[in-house]
Amino acid sequence: MLWFKNISSFRLKLITLFSVLVILSMGFVAISTSFVLHKILINYMYTYLNNQAKPVIEFYSIYSNDLAKEAKDMIDDITSENITAVVLSSNGGVLSVGSFEDSEKPIPINNYILSLFLKKPMGTFEENGEDYAYIVKKTKDVYFVVIGRLREINKVIKQFIYMLTVLTIGVVVFSVLTIYTILNKILKQLDDITRISENIYAGNMDIDIPDSSSSDEFGIMFRAFKNMVEKLNNTIKIQKNFIADVSHEFKTPISYIKAQIEFILTGVYQEDEMFDVLKKVYKQTDVLSKFTEDLLALARLESNIPISKTEVDVVSLLNQLKEEFSIQNRNIILDIKSQDTWIADPHYLKIAVKNLLENAIKYSDKDIILGYTGDCIYVKDFGPGIPEENLPYIFERFYRVSKDKRGLGLGLSIVKAVAQVHNFNLKVEVKDGTTFYICK
């Protein structure tokens, strides 16, 4: 199969392979059909010869006491253009040999043919380039061998083979054209997939992916590629925004801290101003610390580092958070409907709920409800809500619904990561504000 391997075009390989399979299949069908037809016609010839021999044998068996003496007459009575006979004695000797009506020469009978007559009651043989079929009818005195020409049968088989060959060529041509058309359609889609894959590999996301409503594998694949490219584009956009946001969020406090330290070192501030300046510097370091903690927390959660699960008093944890946020003069309303405990990592569970509260405070100036039902912890705000088109992306890293709000867009990503490591369910409901649920 070296020649097949040397074909460089995948399209040509497939067409060649299918064409060879069709040719082999049709060839097998042609050979098998010819063989079966030949067998059927030969059996028909045996039946025909038997029907011709039967009345002759019956007649001479009734009206003659010595069939050996009637050998020539028996042959004459059955002889026609395509049938003749040979009469053998009971010990295998030749008593009389007939000839066909269109030939004066008797059939040449040699020892090999004689042995066939004596061994097999019916069969075929070839002599002088012509095929014959025979049957042997044994009587009490003689072997009556009826012989028929196979000219007509061979002619029928040759015509059949010719017709089958023409049909095979037609089927092969039609099949190749059909296969070529179908494969072209399939390979066109494969070419599109290759083009899309190469563009994605090269980092080019601005590619045209054909819309496909087909329910076959290619339709599913094109839709998957389209969704993947959209998601990659969105991820790249988010990451670009993240780099800009990180630069901005870190640069602003660092620049402020650096400037204030320079002012302190150069004696710009009076001694009575130093406390307020240092307080502001400390606040900026707190901002940097929060950003760093968020990044580290997300990295740990996504790196599958084992967490420390224990029995958590959820109500106590929520009360702690309420106290912490009351310092910021934000009113957190507790809605406790159960005293059940959870099995969780208290540190990460607190981080998740805290991030939900910070997110709610960021988007709403009104009271925040922090609730617990036993199965779910929820945080509800009465802000403007989240636009429906943003909902699929709110838990992705660095995504922010409102670009004018400060932050890296990591809060909800951390909540999602905490939920995943605990096998908790995370839900969001937008109705009269926004409600986030963490459910066990």
Coordinates of C-alpha atoms in Angstrom, one line a residue:
M1 CA 0.0 0.0 0.0
L2 CA 3.0 2.3 -0.5
W3 CA 1.3 4.0 -3.4
F4 CA -1.6 4.9 -1.1
K5 CA 0.7 6.4 1.5
N6 CA 2.4 8.5 -1.2
I7 CA -0.9 10.3 -2.0
S8 CA -0.5 13.7 -0.2
S9 CA -4.1 14.9 -0.5
F10 CA -6.5 13.7 2.2
R11 CA -9.4 14.3 -0.1
L12 CA -7.8 12.2 -2.9
K13 CA -7.0 9.5 -0.4
L14 CA -10.6 9.3 0.7
I15 CA -11.9 9.3 -2.9
T16 CA -9.4 6.6 -3.9
L17 CA -10.2 4.5 -0.8
F18 CA -14.0 4.6 -1.4
S19 CA -13.5 4.0 -5.2
V20 CA -11.4 0.9 -4.5
L21 CA -14.0 -0.3 -2.0
V22 CA -16.8 0.2 -4.5
I23 CA -14.9 -1.6 -7.3
L24 CA -13.9 -4.5 -5.0
S25 CA -17.5 -4.8 -3.7
M26 CA -19.0 -4.7 -7.2
G27 CA -16.3 -7.2 -8.4
F28 CA -17.2 -9.6 -5.6
V29 CA -20.9 -9.2 -6.4
A30 CA -20.2 -9.8 -10.1
I31 CA -18.1 -12.9 -9.5
S32 CA -20.5 -14.3 -6.9
T33 CA -23.6 -13.7 -9.1
S34 CA -21.9 -15.3 -12.1
F35 CA -20.9 -18.3 -10.1
V36 CA -24.5 -18.7 -8.7
L37 CA -26.0 -18.2 -12.2
H38 CA -23.6 -20.8 -13.7
K39 CA -24.6 -23.3 -11.0
I40 CA -28.3 -22.7 -11.5
L41 CA -28.1 -23.1 -15.3
I42 CA -26.0 -26.3 -15.0
N43 CA -28.5 -27.7 -12.6
Y44 CA -31.2 -26.8 -15.1
M45 CA -29.2 -28.6 -17.8
Y46 CA -29.0 -31.7 -15.5
T47 CA -32.8 -31.7 -15.1
Y48 CA -33.4 -31.2 -18.8
L49 CA -31.1 -34.1 -19.7
N50 CA -32.7 -36.3 -17.1
N51 CA -36.2 -35.5 -18.5
Q52 CA -35.0 -36.3 -22.0
A53 CA -33.4 -39.6 -20.9
K54 CA -36.3 -40.9 -18.8
P55 CA -38.9 -41.7 -21.5
V56 CA -36.2 -43.4 -23.7
I57 CA -35.0 -45.7 -20.9
E58 CA -38.6 -46.5 -19.9
F59 CA -39.6 -47.3 -23.5
Y60 CA -36.6 -49.6 -24.2
S61 CA -36.8 -51.2 -20.8
I62 CA -40.4 -52.3 -21.6
Y63 CA -40.0 -53.4 -25.2
S64 CA -36.5 -54.8 -25.3
N65 CA -34.9 -57.6 -23.4
D66 CA -31.4 -56.7 -24.3
L67 CA -30.6 -53.0 -24.2
A68 CA -27.1 -53.5 -25.3
K69 CA -28.4 -54.4 -28.7
E70 CA -30.6 -51.4 -28.8
A71 CA -27.7 -49.0 -27.9
K72 CA -27.6 -47.2 -31.3
D73 CA -31.4 -46.9 -31.5
M74 CA -31.5 -45.4 -28.0
I75 CA -28.9 -42.8 -29.0
D76 CA -30.7 -42.0 -32.2
D77 CA -34.0 -41.4 -30.3
I78 CA -32.5 -38.8 -28.0
T79 CA -30.1 -37.1 -30.4
S80 CA -30.7 -33.5 -31.3
E81 CA -28.6 -30.4 -32.2
N82 CA -27.6 -30.0 -28.5
I83 CA -28.1 -33.5 -27.1
T84 CA -26.5 -36.9 -27.8
A85 CA -25.6 -40.0 -25.8
V86 CA -23.1 -42.7 -25.1
V87 CA -24.0 -46.3 -24.2
L88 CA -21.6 -48.2 -22.0
S89 CA -21.7 -51.8 -21.0
S90 CA -22.2 -52.8 -17.4
N91 CA -18.4 -53.4 -17.1
G92 CA -17.6 -49.9 -18.6
G93 CA -16.9 -50.8 -22.2
V94 CA -18.1 -48.4 -25.0
L95 CA -21.1 -50.0 -26.9
S96 CA -22.1 -47.0 -29.0
V97 CA -21.2 -43.3 -29.2
G98 CA -23.5 -40.7 -30.7
S99 CA -23.0 -37.4 -32.4
F100 CA -24.9 -34.1 -32.5
E101 CA -27.3 -33.6 -35.4
D102 CA -25.1 -30.8 -36.9
S103 CA -22.0 -32.9 -36.7
E104 CA -21.1 -36.2 -38.4
K105 CA -18.2 -36.9 -36.0
P106 CA -19.1 -38.8 -32.8
I107 CA -18.1 -37.2 -29.5
P108 CA -14.4 -38.1 -28.7
I109 CA -14.5 -40.2 -25.6
N110 CA -11.1 -40.8 -23.9
N111 CA -10.2 -42.8 -20.8
Y112 CA -10.5 -39.7 -18.6
I113 CA -14.0 -38.9 -19.7
L114 CA -15.0 -42.6 -19.3
S115 CA -13.7 -42.5 -15.8
L116 CA -15.8 -39.5 -15.1
F117 CA -18.9 -41.3 -16.4
L118 CA -18.3 -44.3 -14.1
K119 CA -17.3 -42.2 -11.0
K120 CA -19.9 -39.4 -11.0
P121 CA -23.6 -39.7 -12.0
M122 CA -23.5 -36.1 -13.3
G123 CA -20.9 -33.5 -14.1
T124 CA -19.2 -31.4 -16.8
F125 CA -16.2 -31.8 -19.0
E126 CA -14.3 -30.0 -21.7
E127 CA -13.2 -31.5 -25.0
N128 CA -11.7 -29.8 -28.0
G129 CA -12.4 -26.4 -26.6
E130 CA -16.1 -27.0 -26.0
D131 CA -17.9 -27.5 -22.7
Y132 CA -20.4 -30.4 -22.0
A133 CA -22.7 -31.5 -19.2
Y134 CA -23.7 -35.2 -18.7
I135 CA -25.9 -37.4 -16.6
V136 CA -25.5 -41.2 -16.2
K137 CA -28.6 -43.4 -16.0
K138 CA -27.8 -47.0 -15.0
T139 CA -30.1 -49.8 -16.1
K140 CA -29.8 -53.5 -15.5
D141 CA -27.7 -54.0 -18.7
V142 CA -26.1 -50.7 -19.6
Y143 CA -25.0 -47.2 -18.6
F144 CA -27.0 -44.7 -20.6
V145 CA -24.9 -41.4 -20.6
V146 CA -26.8 -38.4 -21.9
I147 CA -24.6 -35.5 -23.0
G148 CA -25.6 -31.8 -23.6
R149 CA -23.8 -28.9 -25.1
L150 CA -23.2 -25.9 -22.8
R151 CA -22.9 -23.4 -25.7
E152 CA -26.1 -21.6 -25.0
I153 CA -25.5 -21.6 -21.2
N154 CA -22.0 -20.2 -21.7
K155 CA -23.4 -17.6 -24.1
V156 CA -26.0 -16.5 -21.5
I157 CA -23.3 -16.3 -18.8
K158 CA -21.0 -14.3 -21.1
Q159 CA -23.9 -11.9 -21.9
F160 CA -24.7 -11.6 -18.2
I161 CA -21.0 -10.9 -17.3
Y162 CA -20.9 -8.3 -20.1
M163 CA -24.1 -6.6 -18.8
L164 CA -22.8 -6.9 -15.2
T165 CA -19.5 -5.3 -16.2
V166 CA -21.3 -2.4 -17.9
L167 CA -23.5 -2.0 -14.8
T168 CA -20.5 -2.2 -12.5
I169 CA -18.7 0.5 -14.5
G170 CA -21.8 2.7 -14.3
V171 CA -22.2 2.1 -10.6
V172 CA -18.5 2.8 -9.9
V173 CA -18.7 6.1 -11.9
F174 CA -21.9 7.1 -10.2
S175 CA -20.6 6.1 -6.8
V176 CA -17.3 8.0 -7.3
L177 CA -19.1 11.1 -8.5
T178 CA -21.5 10.8 -5.5
I179 CA -18.7 10.2 -3.1
Y180 CA -16.7 13.1 -4.5
T181 CA -19.7 15.4 -4.1
I182 CA -20.4 14.2 -0.5
L183 CA -16.7 14.2 0.5
N184 CA -16.3 17.7 -1.0
K185 CA -19.1 18.9 1.2
I186 CA -17.7 17.2 4.3
L187 CA -14.1 18.2 3.6
K188 CA -15.1 21.8 3.0
Q189 CA -16.3 21.8 6.6
L190 CA -13.1 20.1 7.7
D191 CA -11.1 22.8 5.8
D192 CA -13.1 25.4 7.7
I193 CA -12.3 23.7 11.0
T194 CA -8.6 23.6 10.1
R195 CA -8.7 27.2 9.1
I196 CA -10.4 28.2 12.4
S197 CA -8.0 26.0 14.4
E198 CA -4.9 27.5 12.7
N199 CA -6.2 31.1 13.3
I200 CA -6.8 30.3 17.0
Y201 CA -3.4 28.7 17.3
A202 CA -1.9 31.9 15.7
G203 CA -3.8 34.0 18.2
N204 CA -6.1 35.5 15.6
M205 CA -9.5 35.6 17.2
D206 CA -11.0 37.9 14.6
I207 CA -12.2 35.0 12.4
D208 CA -15.4 34.3 10.6
I209 CA -17.1 31.1 11.8
P210 CA -20.0 29.9 9.7
D211 CA -23.4 29.8 11.4
S212 CA -24.7 26.2 11.5
S213 CA -28.1 25.0 12.6
S214 CA -27.3 21.5 11.6
S215 CA -27.7 18.8 14.3
D216 CA -24.9 16.6 13.0
E217 CA -21.4 16.4 14.4
F218 CA -20.1 19.3 12.2
G219 CA -22.9 21.6 13.3
I220 CA -22.2 20.8 17.0
M221 CA -18.5 21.4 16.4
F222 CA -19.0 24.7 14.6
R223 CA -21.2 25.9 17.4
A224 CA -18.7 24.7 20.0
F225 CA -15.9 26.6 18.1
K226 CA -18.0 29.7 17.9
N227 CA -18.8 29.6 21.6
M228 CA -15.1 28.9 22.4
V229 CA -13.9 31.8 20.3
E230 CA -16.4 34.1 21.9
K231 CA -15.3 33.0 25.3
L232 CA -11.6 33.3 24.4
N233 CA -12.2 36.8 23.0
N234 CA -14.1 37.7 26.2
T235 CA -11.3 36.2 28.4
I236 CA -8.6 38.1 26.4
K237 CA -10.6 41.3 26.7
I238 CA -11.0 40.7 30.5
Q239 CA -7.3 39.9 30.9
K240 CA -6.3 43.1 29.0
N241 CA -8.6 45.1 31.2
F242 CA -7.2 43.3 34.2
I243 CA -3.6 44.3 33.3
A244 CA -4.8 47.9 32.9
D245 CA -6.8 47.7 36.1
V246 CA -4.0 46.1 38.1
S247 CA -1.6 48.8 36.8
H248 CA -4.0 51.5 37.8
E249 CA -5.2 50.0 41.1
F250 CA -1.6 49.3 42.3
K251 CA 0.0 52.4 40.7
T252 CA -2.4 54.9 42.3
P253 CA -1.8 53.9 46.0
I254 CA 1.9 53.2 45.4
S255 CA 2.4 56.6 43.7
Y256 CA 0.5 58.2 46.6
I257 CA 2.6 56.4 49.3
K258 CA 5.8 57.2 47.5
A259 CA 4.9 60.9 47.1
Q260 CA 3.9 61.2 50.8
I261 CA 7.1 59.6 51.9
E262 CA 9.1 62.0 49.8
F263 CA 7.2 64.9 51.2
I264 CA 7.9 63.6 54.8
L265 CA 11.6 63.1 54.0
T266 CA 11.9 66.6 52.5
G267 CA 10.1 68.2 55.5
V268 CA 7.1 69.5 53.6
Y269 CA 4.7 68.6 56.4
Q270 CA 4.7 70.1 59.8
E271 CA 4.8 67.9 62.8
D272 CA 1.2 68.4 63.7
E273 CA 0.2 67.2 60.1
M274 CA 2.2 64.0 60.3
F275 CA -0.4 61.9 62.0
D276 CA -3.1 62.6 59.3
V277 CA -0.6 61.9 56.5
L278 CA 0.5 58.6 58.0
K279 CA -3.1 57.6 58.5
K280 CA -3.8 58.2 54.8
V281 CA -0.6 56.3 53.8
Y282 CA -1.8 53.4 56.1
K283 CA -5.2 53.4 54.3
Q284 CA -3.5 53.0 50.9
T285 CA -1.3 50.1 52.2
D286 CA -4.6 48.5 53.4
V287 CA -5.9 48.8 49.8
L288 CA -2.8 47.2 48.4
S289 CA -3.0 44.5 51.1
K290 CA -6.6 43.7 50.1
F291 CA -5.8 43.4 46.4
T292 CA -2.8 41.1 47.3
E293 CA -4.9 38.9 49.6
D294 CA -7.6 38.5 47.0
L295 CA -5.1 37.4 44.3
L296 CA -3.4 35.0 46.7
A297 CA -6.8 33.6 47.9
L298 CA -8.0 33.0 44.4
A299 CA -4.6 31.4 43.5
R300 CA -4.8 29.0 46.5
L301 CA -8.4 28.0 45.8
E302 CA -7.8 27.3 42.1
S303 CA -4.6 25.3 42.8
N304 CA -6.5 22.5 44.6
I305 CA -4.7 23.0 47.9
P306 CA -6.6 21.0 50.5
I307 CA -8.9 23.1 52.8
S308 CA -9.6 22.5 56.5
K309 CA -13.2 21.6 56.9
T310 CA -14.8 21.6 60.4
E311 CA -18.2 22.3 62.0
V312 CA -19.0 25.9 61.5
D313 CA -21.5 27.9 63.5
V314 CA -22.9 29.9 60.6
V315 CA -25.0 32.2 62.8
S316 CA -22.0 33.2 64.8
L317 CA -20.0 33.8 61.6
L318 CA -22.7 36.0 60.2
N319 CA -22.9 38.0 63.4
Q320 CA -19.1 38.6 63.3
L321 CA -19.4 39.9 59.7
K322 CA -22.3 42.2 60.8
E323 CA -20.1 43.7 63.5
E324 CA -17.2 44.2 61.2
F325 CA -19.3 46.0 58.6
S326 CA -21.1 48.1 61.3
I327 CA -17.7 49.9 61.8
Q328 CA -18.1 51.1 58.2
N329 CA -21.4 52.6 59.1
R330 CA -23.3 50.2 56.9
N331 CA -26.5 48.7 58.2
I332 CA -26.5 44.9 57.7
I333 CA -29.9 43.4 58.6
L334 CA -29.7 39.8 59.7
D335 CA -32.5 37.4 58.7
I336 CA -31.7 34.2 60.6
K337 CA -34.2 31.3 60.2
S338 CA -32.1 28.4 61.4
Q339 CA -29.3 27.6 63.9
D340 CA -27.9 24.6 61.9
T341 CA -24.2 24.3 61.5
W342 CA -22.3 23.6 58.3
I343 CA -19.2 21.5 57.6
A344 CA -16.9 23.9 55.8
D345 CA -13.6 25.8 56.0
P346 CA -14.5 28.7 58.3
H347 CA -11.8 31.0 56.9
Y348 CA -12.8 30.6 53.3
L349 CA -16.6 30.6 54.0
K350 CA -16.1 33.9 55.8
I351 CA -14.1 35.3 52.8
A352 CA -16.9 34.3 50.4
V353 CA -19.7 35.9 52.5
K354 CA -17.6 39.0 53.1
N355 CA -17.0 39.4 49.4
L356 CA -20.7 39.1 48.7
L357 CA -21.3 41.9 51.3
E358 CA -18.6 44.1 49.9
N359 CA -20.1 43.6 46.4
A360 CA -23.6 44.5 47.6
I361 CA -22.3 47.6 49.4
K362 CA -20.4 48.7 46.3
Y363 CA -23.6 48.7 44.2
S364 CA -26.2 49.8 46.7
D365 CA -26.5 52.7 49.2
K366 CA -29.4 51.1 51.0
D367 CA -29.6 48.4 53.7
I368 CA -28.2 45.0 53.0
I369 CA -29.9 41.8 54.1
L370 CA -27.7 39.0 55.3
G371 CA -29.8 35.9 55.7
Y372 CA -29.5 32.2 56.6
T373 CA -32.2 29.5 56.0
G374 CA -30.2 26.4 57.1
D375 CA -29.6 25.3 53.6
C376 CA -28.5 28.6 52.1
I377 CA -26.6 31.8 53.1
Y378 CA -27.8 34.8 51.1
V379 CA -26.9 38.4 50.6
K380 CA -29.6 40.8 49.2
D381 CA -29.1 44.4 48.1
F382 CA -31.7 46.8 46.8
G383 CA -29.4 48.3 44.1
P384 CA -30.1 48.6 40.3
G385 CA -29.6 44.9 39.7
I386 CA -27.4 43.2 37.2
P387 CA -28.2 43.5 33.4
E388 CA -29.2 40.1 32.0
E389 CA -26.5 40.2 29.4
N390 CA -23.9 40.4 32.1
L391 CA -25.1 37.5 34.2
P392 CA -23.2 34.7 32.4
Y393 CA -19.9 36.5 33.1
I394 CA -20.2 37.9 36.7
F395 CA -18.3 35.0 38.3
E396 CA -15.4 35.2 35.8
R397 CA -12.1 36.6 37.1
F398 CA -11.5 40.3 36.5
Y399 CA -15.0 40.9 35.3
R400 CA -16.8 44.1 36.4
V401 CA -20.3 45.0 35.6
S402 CA -19.7 48.7 36.1
K403 CA -16.3 50.0 34.9
D404 CA -16.6 53.1 37.1
K405 CA -16.5 51.0 40.3
R406 CA -13.1 50.4 41.9
G407 CA -11.7 46.9 42.3
L408 CA -10.1 44.2 40.3
G409 CA -13.3 42.2 39.7
L410 CA -12.0 39.2 41.8
G411 CA -14.6 39.2 44.6
L412 CA -17.3 37.1 42.9
S413 CA -14.6 34.8 41.3
I414 CA -13.4 34.1 44.9
V415 CA -16.9 33.3 46.0
K416 CA -17.3 30.9 43.1
A417 CA -14.0 29.2 43.9
V418 CA -15.0 28.8 47.6
A419 CA -18.3 27.3 46.5
Q420 CA -16.6 24.9 44.1
V421 CA -14.0 23.5 46.7
H422 CA -16.9 22.9 49.1
N423 CA -19.2 21.5 46.4
F424 CA -21.7 24.2 47.3
N425 CA -24.2 25.6 44.8
L426 CA -24.0 29.3 43.9
K427 CA -27.1 31.1 42.6
V428 CA -28.1 34.7 41.7
E429 CA -31.5 36.2 41.6
V430 CA -32.2 39.6 40.1
K431 CA -35.5 40.9 41.5
D432 CA -35.9 44.2 43.4
G433 CA -32.1 44.4 43.5
T434 CA -29.8 41.4 43.5
T435 CA -29.6 38.3 45.8
F436 CA -26.7 35.9 45.9
Y437 CA -27.1 32.5 47.4
I438 CA -24.5 30.0 48.7
C439 CA -26.3 26.7 49.3
K440 CA -24.9 23.4 50.6

